[in-house]
Structures are given as structure tokens and as C-alpha cells.
Amino acid sequence: MTWSEMSRRQFMQSLATGGAAVIGAPHLVRAASAAGASAFGADGVRMDAMTALHPLRFAQQLTPDGITLAAAAAGTADIGGGTMAPALMLNGSVPSPLLRVRRGAPFRVTMQNDLSSEFILHWHGLAPPVEMDGHPRFAVPSGAKKEYTFTVKDRAGTYWYHSHAHMRTGEHTNKGIGGLIIVSDAEEEALRLPSGARELPIILQDKRLDANGLPYYSTQGPAHMVGFMGTEPFANGVRRAFHEVETAVYRLRLLNCSNSRVFRLALSNGAAMTLIGNDGGLLPAPVQVTTMDLAPAERADLLLDLRAAKVGDVVMLQSQAFTVPGAMGFMGGANLQGQAMDLLEFRVAKQVRDTTRIPTRLPAIAAEFALPDAAQSQHARTFRFNSRMMDHTINDKLYEMSRVDETVPFGRTELWRFVNESSFMHPVHLHATHFRVVSRTGGRGALMPWEAGRKDTVLIWPNETVEVAVRFTAERGLFLLHCHNLEHEDMGMMANILVE
Ligand code: C2O
Ligand code: CU
Ligand code: CU
């Protein structure tokens, strides 16, 4: 089936189900999303102001070698259509600068804290020396600086950075501080994946809007338990974004930067994308996905093939509706987790010839990045994630800044068991290494195709137990294991792991 046939079929289906009422010439309207009708005027602008889409923008790109990232509290950023909204910003922009660095290169960044509270940046997925990792115990007060200096030893991949100020991570991240780090190396470059304008680094996030249409952050009400849930999709800081594309292959580097929302990614026309990478770089093998879940802090490196599309075609990157068995419902039973959302619309604007080769195999993971083998495990540990009353705990403990919760020998292969004893989802994240997801029992009862390869975050649904094979081979010191639901994290669902 070709792209257009697929779009047409989807279009007919949506008419048949009465899902989306579509007006206009068929060539202008294809693959209308389930969540909202696409109605374009001749100029390509949505006719309904309430659903107006805004052009996607991209972060400025910096080489992190001798730069300053200055955090400022008083700033405004355009959330689309010229609407200026208060934001917390690094270097005056939302999203935060995209840092591009080659493996083996120096990383030299000065962080300047001009926020009104303490602050620290963490390089999520990288494994720098312990005092460079952004552990909250190293947070600096308002007005102070922190110097980060290390060598990037990490595998090529999509990483990111954000605040790790204890009890403020949710606020800092939701209000605009968060950027991507793209590490490259010769091995990945040899694949000649789409680059330049064909590589789209995209930070996905949900936000809430007040009566004036401006984003706000609050932990009132159910956010205390579920985590902060937005109702509006943002991409690279733009509310309801679109992007004009050519009939070519695009590389989407996606980050779920939401505080607690899990996205179930899919294209509105049902087409598959090729997943080539996730948290720790390229997968062992590419996999075709028509839907994939992306939890807070997870990354997806996807190839979107638009070569069979026609000028005028429109395809929406959506988050599909889903339900979570065993999850606690709020607001009259409705749990905001799993709501459908239109995330980013691609508008095919130009016909070109593109001879990109979509890889059918990917290079083997080099020995230095090899994942531990569960069969070699020398020790097992259990981490129970619980949400009782108003507390989110790991092994019944709330976080304490310098308490050592587990001591793990450097270089030893261990099997860690994450047990979800609560009625919430927990995206569990480990600093300083990547792990292999070995098994999942209960809940979904299976490993997901996007959980292959080197992971630093894994999503645990209610009633699930997930086993991962872990080995620290980069650095020694006190590192974090925590839930990346930022409200859970801020409320103490973290543990200190001493690697020695
Ligand atoms: Cu993305 Cu400890 O964090
Ligand atoms: Cu991290
Ligand atoms: Cu959690």
C-alpha cells in the first residue's frame, strides 16, 4: 500500500466512523486526525482559530566547549503566533540550546544560576565523573556558577539535560529549562542518516494553560499523586506546531520532556516508522513501529519516510488514547494519563527526489558499550516503587540527600528488579550507566520493541515487575536512581547508589 492509499483509506475510515468531519478539496485534507478535523484555507492556515497551528522552531545549536548556559527567571518566550508567555530559560531561549558534541571531545560548560533558587544541571544519559553529573547535593545557590569539565566518552546518541535541583525539577523543566545533547561518532556517521534540515530534534511536552492561554505549573490536586499533567501539546516550546517537509526521509530525534505524561506515538495515517535508536544510541537492529510508547525522559530516534507522499498531504504525529489497567482514576474517574493528543503536524510542501537508504541493519554495539548479560549476574536487588498517602517512595524510603541506599561494586553485573506496588506509572531512571531490559512480568507482561538496546529509563506500569541487567563501568561515586515522573522525583522517589 502506498502512502497516499493509506492516507485515503484512513480518511474514508474517519468519515465512516463519523470521527472527523472534513471540509475542503481532498488533496488539501488527508489523514485528518481523530482528535480534531483539519480544515485549511487556500493559504494553508487553519480556518478555526481555536485549533490554529504554529510553525515549529528549533533550538540554537552550540558546541559545548567553552560556553555558558545562564539560567534566568524573568523572561518570556513565544509559544506560537506571537503569544509571549513567562518562561524559565537558559540563554534566553525555549527550548534550551541543542548541544552537539563528538565522542571524545571536551565538554566545558559554565552554568550561571540567575534563578531565584538553587539550581544544577544534569546531563541525562551521559556518564561523566560524579562531581560533573549534576547530583542535587552539588546544586549552587542563586547568583552562583558551576563549572562542568569532562571528556565525552559516551556512544553516539540522543541525550538531554535538565535541572536536578531537589524539589524543583518539575517546575524548572515544565517552565522551559531542558535541551538536547546530540553525540556523534564516526560509526554512526558512516550510516549517512538524514542530516541538516532532514534531521529534526524535537522536544515534546505537555502543558496546562490558564484562562489567558498562558502556561502555568502547579502541583495542586491530583498532580500530587499522578504527577503534573498538561492538556496542551508543545513541540520545541511551540503550542500545537506544524512543520513543512519535503517528500524525503526525515530523522526524528524525539524526547519526551513531559513531567508525567506518557505519549503513545503514532502517525495519523497509520504508517509505520523505522525506529533506529533510543536512550543509548542505535538499537541492535532497526524495527518498524506503527505505535510506540515514549515515557518521560525517554528518547526515540525514528526515520519517517515521506517519499511516497504528495504535495498537500498532511500527516499528524499523534499520541493515541490508551488506558492503564490498575491505574488510579481522578476527576470523576477520568485519568488524564492516556488522553489522545495531536503533537506535531507534518505538511508536505515540496516534491524532491531523495535516495536515502533506510538501514536494514545497524552496527553491532562496540565492546566498550556492551550491555551486561543477565545470565552473568552476580547479585540481585529489588527496588519497590510505592505511592501511599501523599508519599512516593523506593523501598519504603523517602529520599535523603546524602544517605547511601545501595552500594554497588564497580564493574559487577547485577540483576535489578523494579517492582511497581502502586497504582501509578513510574519511568525509572538510572544515572551513570545504561542497562539492558531483561524481562517484564505482570501488567503488559512482555518487553516492548522500543526497549531493546541501551536504556537509561524504563517505564513500569502498575502491577509490573521489570528486571534489568546493570553494570557500572564508567565512574565511581554517589549516583541517583529515581522515578522520572518529576513530581514523584521532587517528592522523594529517589535513591542514592554508591558505586565503589
Ligand atoms: Cu533526567 Cu536524574 O535525571
Ligand atoms: Cu539522568
Ligand atoms: Cu513515579
Short mmCIF file of C-alpha atoms and ligand atoms in Angstrom, two decimals:
data_model
loop_
_atom_site.label_atom_id
_atom_site.label_comp_id
_atom_site.label_asym_id
_atom_site.label_seq_id
_atom_site.Cartn_x
_atom_site.Cartn_y
_atom_site.Cartn_z
CA MET A 1 0.00 0.00 0.00
CA THR A 2 1.39 3.41 -0.87
CA TRP A 3 1.44 6.39 1.38
CA SER A 4 -1.43 8.09 -0.42
CA GLU A 5 -3.54 4.94 -0.47
CA MET A 6 -3.01 4.61 3.22
CA SER A 7 -3.97 8.22 3.77
CA ARG A 8 -7.07 7.81 1.67
CA ARG A 9 -8.09 4.66 3.49
CA GLN A 10 -7.67 6.37 6.82
CA PHE A 11 -9.64 9.34 5.51
CA MET A 12 -12.52 7.09 4.40
CA GLN A 13 -12.43 5.30 7.74
CA SER A 14 -12.65 8.54 9.61
CA LEU A 15 -15.68 9.52 7.54
CA ALA A 16 -17.24 6.13 8.07
CA THR A 17 -16.85 6.38 11.82
CA GLY A 18 -18.01 9.97 11.80
CA GLY A 19 -14.83 10.74 13.70
CA ALA A 20 -13.64 13.73 11.79
CA ALA A 21 -15.74 15.98 9.67
CA VAL A 22 -13.59 17.18 6.84
CA ILE A 23 -14.23 20.04 4.50
CA GLY A 24 -12.24 21.17 1.52
CA ALA A 25 -10.60 19.64 -1.52
CA PRO A 26 -9.37 16.11 -0.82
CA HIS A 27 -5.82 16.99 -1.83
CA LEU A 28 -5.70 19.56 0.91
CA VAL A 29 -7.09 17.32 3.59
CA ARG A 30 -5.70 13.89 4.15
CA ALA A 31 -5.28 11.77 7.16
CA ALA A 32 -7.34 14.06 9.32
CA SER A 33 -6.53 13.35 12.92
CA ALA A 34 -9.01 11.69 15.17
CA ALA A 35 -8.73 14.40 17.77
CA GLY A 36 -9.62 17.31 15.54
CA ALA A 37 -10.69 18.00 11.98
CA SER A 38 -8.13 19.50 9.66
CA ALA A 39 -9.66 22.42 7.86
CA PHE A 40 -7.30 24.54 5.83
CA GLY A 41 -7.88 27.67 3.85
CA ALA A 42 -6.18 28.18 0.49
CA ASP A 43 -3.20 29.70 2.27
CA GLY A 44 -2.71 26.55 4.32
CA VAL A 45 -3.70 28.20 7.57
CA ARG A 46 -6.27 26.51 9.75
CA MET A 47 -9.56 28.30 9.49
CA ASP A 48 -10.58 27.67 13.05
CA ALA A 49 -8.59 29.99 15.30
CA MET A 50 -9.03 27.67 18.25
CA THR A 51 -7.08 24.98 16.52
CA ALA A 52 -4.54 27.25 14.81
CA LEU A 53 -1.20 25.59 14.40
CA HIS A 54 2.10 27.41 14.67
CA PRO A 55 5.38 26.80 12.86
CA LEU A 56 7.79 24.56 14.70
CA ARG A 57 11.04 26.23 15.67
CA PHE A 58 14.35 24.71 16.55
CA ALA A 59 16.83 25.36 19.33
CA GLN A 60 20.02 27.22 18.59
CA GLN A 61 22.91 24.77 18.29
CA LEU A 62 26.04 25.16 20.37
CA THR A 63 29.27 23.23 20.73
CA PRO A 64 29.67 22.70 24.47
CA ASP A 65 33.31 23.72 24.54
CA GLY A 66 33.81 26.94 26.47
CA ILE A 67 30.19 28.08 26.54
CA THR A 68 28.00 29.47 29.31
CA LEU A 69 24.46 28.35 29.97
CA ALA A 70 22.80 31.06 32.02
CA ALA A 71 19.51 30.34 33.72
CA ALA A 72 17.19 33.31 34.11
CA ALA A 73 13.86 33.55 35.90
CA ALA A 74 12.47 36.65 34.27
CA GLY A 75 11.83 36.02 30.65
CA THR A 76 9.15 35.45 28.08
CA ALA A 77 9.12 33.12 25.11
CA ASP A 78 6.81 32.92 22.10
CA ILE A 79 4.58 29.86 22.47
CA GLY A 80 3.32 30.32 18.92
CA GLY A 81 1.53 33.02 16.97
CA GLY A 82 3.35 35.76 18.85
CA THR A 83 1.85 34.85 22.24
CA MET A 84 4.57 35.70 24.73
CA ALA A 85 4.49 33.61 27.88
CA PRO A 86 6.61 33.71 31.02
CA ALA A 87 9.28 31.02 30.99
CA LEU A 88 12.37 29.90 32.79
CA MET A 89 15.13 29.99 30.21
CA LEU A 90 18.73 29.13 29.52
CA ASN A 91 20.47 31.74 27.39
CA GLY A 92 17.16 33.45 26.79
CA SER A 93 15.51 30.77 24.71
CA VAL A 94 12.98 27.96 24.80
CA PRO A 95 13.91 25.25 24.08
CA SER A 96 17.32 25.38 25.69
CA PRO A 97 20.27 25.27 23.27
CA LEU A 98 20.95 21.99 21.47
CA LEU A 99 24.45 20.84 22.37
CA ARG A 100 26.26 18.92 19.61
CA VAL A 101 29.43 17.16 20.53
CA ARG A 102 31.61 14.40 19.11
CA ARG A 103 32.53 11.43 21.18
CA GLY A 104 35.98 12.04 22.63
CA ALA A 105 35.62 15.81 22.60
CA PRO A 106 35.91 18.02 25.67
CA PHE A 107 32.76 19.25 27.38
CA ARG A 108 33.35 22.61 29.04
CA VAL A 109 30.26 24.45 30.20
CA THR A 110 29.80 27.17 32.77
CA MET A 111 26.38 27.13 34.37
CA GLN A 112 25.29 30.51 35.68
CA ASN A 113 22.39 30.43 38.13
CA ASP A 114 20.36 33.62 37.90
CA LEU A 115 17.20 31.89 39.07
CA SER A 116 15.85 32.94 42.46
CA SER A 117 16.51 29.49 43.92
CA GLU A 118 19.22 26.85 43.86
CA PHE A 119 19.95 25.14 40.59
CA ILE A 120 22.02 22.44 38.97
CA LEU A 121 22.15 20.91 35.51
CA HIS A 122 22.31 17.17 34.89
CA TRP A 123 23.40 15.63 31.56
CA HIS A 124 20.85 12.85 31.26
CA GLY A 125 22.30 9.70 29.71
CA LEU A 126 25.93 10.83 29.73
CA ALA A 127 28.28 9.25 32.23
CA PRO A 128 30.67 12.00 33.39
CA PRO A 129 32.68 11.90 36.63
CA VAL A 130 30.49 12.07 39.72
CA GLU A 131 31.01 15.73 40.55
CA MET A 132 30.02 16.65 36.96
CA ASP A 133 26.83 14.58 36.91
CA GLY A 134 24.53 17.16 38.43
CA HIS A 135 23.60 15.31 41.59
CA PRO A 136 21.30 17.63 43.61
CA ARG A 137 23.78 17.74 46.51
CA PHE A 138 26.00 19.89 44.27
CA ALA A 139 23.27 22.45 43.49
CA VAL A 140 24.50 26.06 43.66
CA PRO A 141 22.65 28.99 45.22
CA SER A 142 21.09 31.84 43.31
CA GLY A 143 23.76 34.04 41.76
CA ALA A 144 26.45 31.32 41.76
CA LYS A 145 28.17 29.44 38.96
CA LYS A 146 29.17 25.86 38.40
CA GLU A 147 31.88 24.70 36.01
CA TYR A 148 31.49 21.42 34.18
CA THR A 149 34.60 19.94 32.61
CA PHE A 150 34.91 16.40 31.34
CA THR A 151 35.53 14.37 28.22
CA VAL A 152 32.52 12.97 26.40
CA LYS A 153 33.09 9.23 26.34
CA ASP A 154 29.54 8.28 25.50
CA ARG A 155 28.24 6.45 22.49
CA ALA A 156 26.64 8.45 19.67
CA GLY A 157 23.04 9.11 20.54
CA THR A 158 20.35 11.48 21.71
CA TYR A 159 20.80 12.65 25.27
CA TRP A 160 19.45 15.65 27.11
CA TYR A 161 19.91 17.99 30.02
CA HIS A 162 17.69 19.47 32.66
CA SER A 163 17.55 20.84 36.18
CA HIS A 164 18.18 18.47 39.06
CA ALA A 165 17.57 20.95 41.87
CA HIS A 166 15.87 18.90 44.54
CA MET A 167 12.12 19.52 44.80
CA ARG A 168 12.27 21.98 41.90
CA THR A 169 12.95 19.74 38.92
CA GLY A 170 9.27 19.59 37.94
CA GLU A 171 8.85 23.33 37.97
CA HIS A 172 12.14 24.11 36.22
CA THR A 173 11.52 21.58 33.47
CA ASN A 174 7.89 22.35 32.84
CA LYS A 175 8.60 26.08 32.70
CA GLY A 176 11.14 25.75 29.94
CA ILE A 177 14.59 24.59 31.01
CA GLY A 178 15.53 21.50 29.02
CA GLY A 179 17.67 20.83 25.99
CA LEU A 180 19.00 18.03 23.82
CA ILE A 181 22.55 16.78 23.62
CA ILE A 182 23.46 15.02 20.38
CA VAL A 183 26.63 12.95 20.49
CA SER A 184 28.07 11.85 17.16
CA ASP A 185 30.81 9.43 16.23
CA ALA A 186 32.40 8.02 13.08
CA GLU A 187 30.50 4.75 13.24
CA GLU A 188 27.13 6.45 13.16
CA GLU A 189 28.19 8.96 10.52
CA ALA A 190 29.09 6.08 8.21
CA LEU A 191 25.39 5.21 8.02
CA ARG A 192 24.68 8.53 6.29
CA LEU A 193 21.43 9.05 8.13
CA PRO A 194 19.37 12.12 7.23
CA SER A 195 21.05 15.30 8.46
CA GLY A 196 20.79 19.06 8.15
CA ALA A 197 17.19 20.09 7.51
CA ARG A 198 16.23 16.39 7.35
CA GLU A 199 17.19 15.80 10.97
CA LEU A 200 14.55 17.13 13.35
CA PRO A 201 15.43 17.32 17.05
CA ILE A 202 12.10 17.67 18.82
CA ILE A 203 11.28 18.14 22.48
CA LEU A 204 7.71 17.04 23.19
CA GLN A 205 5.98 18.32 26.29
CA ASP A 206 2.52 18.82 27.69
CA LYS A 207 1.49 22.00 29.46
CA ARG A 208 -1.55 23.49 31.10
CA LEU A 209 -2.93 26.86 30.07
CA ASP A 210 -4.68 29.37 32.27
CA ALA A 211 -7.72 31.44 31.31
CA ASN A 212 -5.44 33.79 29.36
CA GLY A 213 -3.95 30.96 27.36
CA LEU A 214 -0.62 31.14 29.20
CA PRO A 215 1.13 28.06 30.61
CA TYR A 216 1.27 27.59 34.34
CA TYR A 217 2.72 24.97 36.64
CA SER A 218 1.02 23.72 39.74
CA THR A 219 1.21 20.68 41.98
CA GLN A 220 -2.25 21.26 43.43
CA GLY A 221 -4.81 18.49 43.40
CA PRO A 222 -4.15 15.17 41.67
CA ALA A 223 -0.73 16.36 40.41
CA HIS A 224 0.48 15.41 43.84
CA MET A 225 -0.20 11.78 43.10
CA VAL A 226 -0.46 11.39 39.31
CA GLY A 227 2.17 14.00 38.57
CA PHE A 228 1.62 17.21 36.63
CA MET A 229 -0.50 16.56 33.55
CA GLY A 230 -0.86 19.11 30.80
CA THR A 231 -3.69 19.26 28.34
CA GLU A 232 -1.85 21.07 25.55
CA PRO A 233 0.85 19.59 23.34
CA PHE A 234 4.04 21.59 22.86
CA ALA A 235 6.89 20.82 20.49
CA ASN A 236 10.16 22.72 20.94
CA GLY A 237 8.29 25.23 23.08
CA VAL A 238 5.59 25.85 20.45
CA ARG A 239 1.99 25.06 21.20
CA ARG A 240 0.30 22.91 18.51
CA ALA A 241 3.10 23.01 16.00
CA PHE A 242 3.37 22.16 12.34
CA HIS A 243 6.41 21.69 10.14
CA GLU A 244 6.70 21.85 6.36
CA VAL A 245 8.51 18.91 4.86
CA GLU A 246 9.65 17.55 1.51
CA THR A 247 8.98 14.13 0.02
CA ALA A 248 12.04 12.72 1.75
CA VAL A 249 13.21 10.64 4.67
CA TYR A 250 13.42 12.52 7.97
CA ARG A 251 15.23 11.57 11.13
CA LEU A 252 13.13 12.49 14.15
CA ARG A 253 15.05 12.68 17.39
CA LEU A 254 12.27 12.83 19.93
CA LEU A 255 12.47 13.49 23.64
CA ASN A 256 9.53 13.20 25.98
CA CYS A 257 10.22 16.18 28.24
CA SER A 258 6.83 15.97 29.96
CA ASN A 259 6.69 15.86 33.73
CA SER A 260 4.49 12.79 33.86
CA ARG A 261 2.72 12.19 30.57
CA VAL A 262 3.45 9.07 28.57
CA PHE A 263 2.99 9.52 24.82
CA ARG A 264 1.75 6.68 22.65
CA LEU A 265 3.26 7.84 19.38
CA ALA A 266 1.60 7.05 16.06
CA LEU A 267 1.08 8.68 12.68
CA SER A 268 -2.45 9.73 11.77
CA ASN A 269 -2.38 7.66 8.58
CA GLY A 270 -1.32 4.51 10.38
CA ALA A 271 2.00 4.30 8.54
CA ALA A 272 4.99 2.72 10.23
CA MET A 273 8.23 4.50 11.10
CA THR A 274 11.62 2.86 11.45
CA LEU A 275 12.93 3.03 14.98
CA ILE A 276 16.73 3.07 14.86
CA GLY A 277 17.71 4.31 18.28
CA ASN A 278 16.60 5.13 21.80
CA ASP A 279 18.23 6.22 25.07
CA GLY A 280 21.73 4.91 24.49
CA GLY A 281 22.19 5.34 20.76
CA LEU A 282 21.43 2.99 17.89
CA LEU A 283 19.43 -0.17 18.51
CA PRO A 284 20.94 -3.60 17.78
CA ALA A 285 18.59 -3.73 14.77
CA PRO A 286 16.05 -1.34 13.25
CA VAL A 287 12.40 -2.06 13.98
CA GLN A 288 9.22 -0.95 12.24
CA VAL A 289 6.75 0.63 14.62
CA THR A 290 3.22 1.85 14.00
CA THR A 291 2.85 2.85 17.64
CA MET A 292 5.38 3.21 20.41
CA ASP A 293 5.20 4.47 23.94
CA LEU A 294 7.57 7.23 25.00
CA ALA A 295 7.69 7.84 28.74
CA PRO A 296 9.07 10.97 30.39
CA ALA A 297 12.84 11.21 29.75
CA GLU A 298 12.89 8.50 27.07
CA ARG A 299 14.20 9.27 23.58
CA ALA A 300 13.25 7.83 20.20
CA ASP A 301 15.34 8.06 17.03
CA LEU A 302 12.89 7.43 14.19
CA LEU A 303 13.05 7.51 10.41
CA LEU A 304 9.93 8.98 8.84
CA ASP A 305 9.74 8.12 5.13
CA LEU A 306 7.63 10.68 3.27
CA ARG A 307 8.90 9.79 -0.22
CA ALA A 308 5.56 8.38 -1.36
CA ALA A 309 3.64 11.42 -0.12
CA LYS A 310 2.32 14.13 -2.40
CA VAL A 311 2.49 17.86 -2.05
CA GLY A 312 -0.51 18.85 0.04
CA ASP A 313 -0.52 15.69 2.12
CA VAL A 314 -0.72 16.19 5.84
CA VAL A 315 0.24 13.72 8.50
CA MET A 316 -0.08 14.24 12.22
CA LEU A 317 2.28 12.79 14.79
CA GLN A 318 -0.20 11.87 17.47
CA SER A 319 -0.33 10.48 20.93
CA GLN A 320 -3.07 7.88 20.86
CA ALA A 321 -5.53 7.29 23.67
CA PHE A 322 -4.80 4.39 25.96
CA THR A 323 -5.90 3.07 29.32
CA VAL A 324 -3.69 1.76 32.08
CA PRO A 325 -5.17 -1.20 33.93
CA GLY A 326 -4.72 -0.80 37.66
CA ALA A 327 -4.16 2.95 37.42
CA MET A 328 -5.91 5.19 39.87
CA GLY A 329 -8.54 7.42 38.31
CA PHE A 330 -9.05 11.03 39.22
CA MET A 331 -11.56 13.74 38.42
CA GLY A 332 -14.66 11.61 38.40
CA GLY A 333 -12.78 8.54 37.26
CA ALA A 334 -11.05 10.16 34.34
CA ASN A 335 -7.31 9.76 34.44
CA LEU A 336 -5.59 12.36 32.31
CA GLN A 337 -2.87 9.85 31.55
CA GLY A 338 -3.58 8.27 28.18
CA GLN A 339 -5.55 11.15 26.66
CA ALA A 340 -5.27 11.49 22.89
CA MET A 341 -3.25 14.46 21.64
CA ASP A 342 -2.11 15.82 18.32
CA LEU A 343 1.59 16.51 18.82
CA LEU A 344 3.06 17.79 15.58
CA GLU A 345 1.73 18.11 12.06
CA PHE A 346 3.88 17.47 9.02
CA ARG A 347 2.76 19.28 5.85
CA VAL A 348 4.23 18.03 2.64
CA ALA A 349 5.17 21.19 0.79
CA LYS A 350 7.72 20.19 -1.82
CA GLN A 351 8.37 17.32 -4.19
CA VAL A 352 12.01 16.23 -4.27
CA ARG A 353 13.98 13.11 -5.16
CA ASP A 354 15.62 11.54 -2.14
CA THR A 355 17.81 8.47 -2.39
CA THR A 356 18.38 7.98 1.34
CA ARG A 357 18.91 4.36 2.22
CA ILE A 358 16.91 3.23 5.22
CA PRO A 359 19.23 0.87 7.06
CA THR A 360 18.10 -2.72 7.41
CA ARG A 361 20.91 -3.49 9.85
CA LEU A 362 22.78 -1.40 12.36
CA PRO A 363 26.38 -1.72 13.53
CA ALA A 364 27.00 -4.06 16.45
CA ILE A 365 27.39 -2.30 19.78
CA ALA A 366 31.13 -1.85 20.38
CA ALA A 367 32.68 -3.86 23.23
CA GLU A 368 33.18 -0.80 25.44
CA PHE A 369 29.41 -0.12 25.35
CA ALA A 370 28.33 -3.76 25.51
CA LEU A 371 25.32 -4.42 27.69
CA PRO A 372 25.64 -6.70 30.69
CA ASP A 373 24.27 -10.20 30.30
CA ALA A 374 21.65 -11.17 32.89
CA ALA A 375 22.99 -14.74 32.89
CA GLN A 376 26.28 -13.38 34.29
CA SER A 377 24.59 -11.62 37.18
CA GLN A 378 26.46 -11.96 40.47
CA HIS A 379 23.96 -10.19 42.64
CA ALA A 380 20.26 -9.31 42.64
CA ARG A 381 18.50 -6.34 44.20
CA THR A 382 14.88 -5.33 44.46
CA PHE A 383 13.53 -1.79 44.32
CA ARG A 384 9.87 -1.41 45.24
CA PHE A 385 8.12 1.71 43.97
CA ASN A 386 5.26 2.76 46.14
CA SER A 387 2.80 5.67 46.28
CA ARG A 388 0.95 5.68 49.56
CA MET A 389 -0.96 8.55 51.07
CA MET A 390 0.99 11.55 49.84
CA ASP A 391 4.38 9.86 49.66
CA HIS A 392 6.21 8.35 46.72
CA THR A 393 8.88 6.00 47.99
CA ILE A 394 11.50 3.49 46.89
CA ASN A 395 11.78 0.53 49.27
CA ASP A 396 9.56 2.46 51.68
CA LYS A 397 12.06 5.31 51.98
CA LEU A 398 11.77 8.94 51.01
CA TYR A 399 14.91 10.44 49.50
CA GLU A 400 17.64 11.81 51.70
CA MET A 401 20.35 13.82 50.03
CA SER A 402 23.41 12.04 51.34
CA ARG A 403 22.11 8.73 52.66
CA VAL A 404 23.65 5.80 50.78
CA ASP A 405 20.79 3.48 49.86
CA GLU A 406 22.72 0.83 47.94
CA THR A 407 26.39 0.13 47.46
CA VAL A 408 27.34 -1.49 44.16
CA PRO A 409 30.79 -2.73 43.20
CA PHE A 410 32.24 -1.11 40.09
CA GLY A 411 32.18 -3.45 37.10
CA ARG A 412 29.97 -6.15 38.65
CA THR A 413 26.98 -7.40 36.67
CA GLU A 414 23.79 -7.33 38.71
CA LEU A 415 20.14 -8.05 38.15
CA TRP A 416 17.87 -5.30 39.41
CA ARG A 417 14.17 -5.87 39.90
CA PHE A 418 11.87 -2.84 39.76
CA VAL A 419 8.53 -3.70 41.36
CA ASN A 420 5.62 -1.33 40.94
CA GLU A 421 3.44 -1.68 44.02
CA SER A 422 1.43 1.46 43.28
CA SER A 423 -1.41 2.41 41.01
CA PHE A 424 0.72 4.88 39.01
CA MET A 425 3.20 4.51 36.20
CA HIS A 426 6.85 5.07 37.07
CA PRO A 427 9.51 5.78 34.45
CA VAL A 428 12.57 4.55 36.36
CA HIS A 429 15.87 6.21 35.51
CA LEU A 430 19.43 5.35 36.49
CA HIS A 431 22.39 7.73 36.28
CA ALA A 432 25.96 6.88 35.23
CA THR A 433 25.27 3.82 33.07
CA HIS A 434 22.84 2.21 30.64
CA PHE A 435 21.11 -1.08 31.32
CA ARG A 436 19.57 -3.97 29.44
CA VAL A 437 15.84 -4.53 29.97
CA VAL A 438 15.61 -8.26 30.60
CA SER A 439 12.01 -9.11 31.45
CA ARG A 440 8.61 -7.79 32.39
CA THR A 441 6.06 -9.77 34.35
CA GLY A 442 2.58 -8.65 35.37
CA GLY A 443 0.86 -5.74 33.64
CA ARG A 444 1.79 -5.76 29.96
CA GLY A 445 3.76 -8.94 30.59
CA ALA A 446 6.24 -8.50 27.74
CA LEU A 447 9.22 -6.47 26.60
CA MET A 448 8.45 -3.78 24.07
CA PRO A 449 10.36 -3.45 20.79
CA TRP A 450 11.49 0.06 21.80
CA GLU A 451 13.09 -1.31 24.96
CA ALA A 452 15.88 -3.06 23.08
CA GLY A 453 19.40 -1.68 23.24
CA ARG A 454 20.94 0.56 25.86
CA LYS A 455 18.32 2.10 28.10
CA ASP A 456 18.65 4.63 30.90
CA THR A 457 14.92 4.90 31.62
CA VAL A 458 12.29 2.16 31.65
CA LEU A 459 8.58 2.52 32.18
CA ILE A 460 6.89 0.37 34.81
CA TRP A 461 3.09 0.17 34.70
CA PRO A 462 1.02 -0.72 37.75
CA ASN A 463 1.38 -4.38 38.74
CA GLU A 464 4.54 -4.79 36.70
CA THR A 465 7.91 -6.11 37.70
CA VAL A 466 10.72 -5.26 35.30
CA GLU A 467 14.17 -6.81 35.53
CA VAL A 468 17.21 -5.05 34.15
CA ALA A 469 20.84 -6.12 33.91
CA VAL A 470 23.06 -3.36 35.30
CA ARG A 471 26.81 -2.79 35.40
CA PHE A 472 28.69 0.42 36.17
CA THR A 473 31.84 0.69 34.11
CA ALA A 474 32.28 4.45 33.69
CA GLU A 475 32.67 6.18 37.04
CA ARG A 476 32.69 5.66 40.79
CA GLY A 477 30.75 7.74 43.28
CA LEU A 478 27.27 8.54 44.51
CA PHE A 479 24.69 8.48 41.70
CA LEU A 480 20.93 8.55 41.52
CA LEU A 481 18.23 6.04 40.76
CA HIS A 482 14.84 7.73 40.57
CA CYS A 483 11.40 7.96 39.10
CA HIS A 484 11.40 10.43 36.20
CA ASN A 485 7.82 11.43 36.87
CA LEU A 486 9.09 14.81 38.02
CA GLU A 487 6.53 15.28 40.77
CA HIS A 488 7.31 11.82 42.14
CA GLU A 489 11.01 12.64 41.91
CA ASP A 490 10.58 16.02 43.62
CA MET A 491 8.58 14.39 46.39
CA GLY A 492 11.34 11.94 47.15
CA MET A 493 11.07 8.91 44.87
CA MET A 494 14.85 8.78 44.55
CA ALA A 495 17.65 6.67 45.95
CA ASN A 496 21.42 7.15 46.18
CA ILE A 497 23.55 4.41 44.66
CA LEU A 498 27.19 4.34 45.72
CA VAL A 499 29.39 2.82 43.03
CA GLU A 500 32.74 1.81 44.51
CU1 C2O B 1 16.84 13.05 33.68
CU2 C2O B 1 18.22 12.21 37.30
O1 C2O B 1 17.53 12.66 35.53
CU CU B 2 19.81 11.26 34.32
CU CU B 3 6.84 7.65 39.73
#
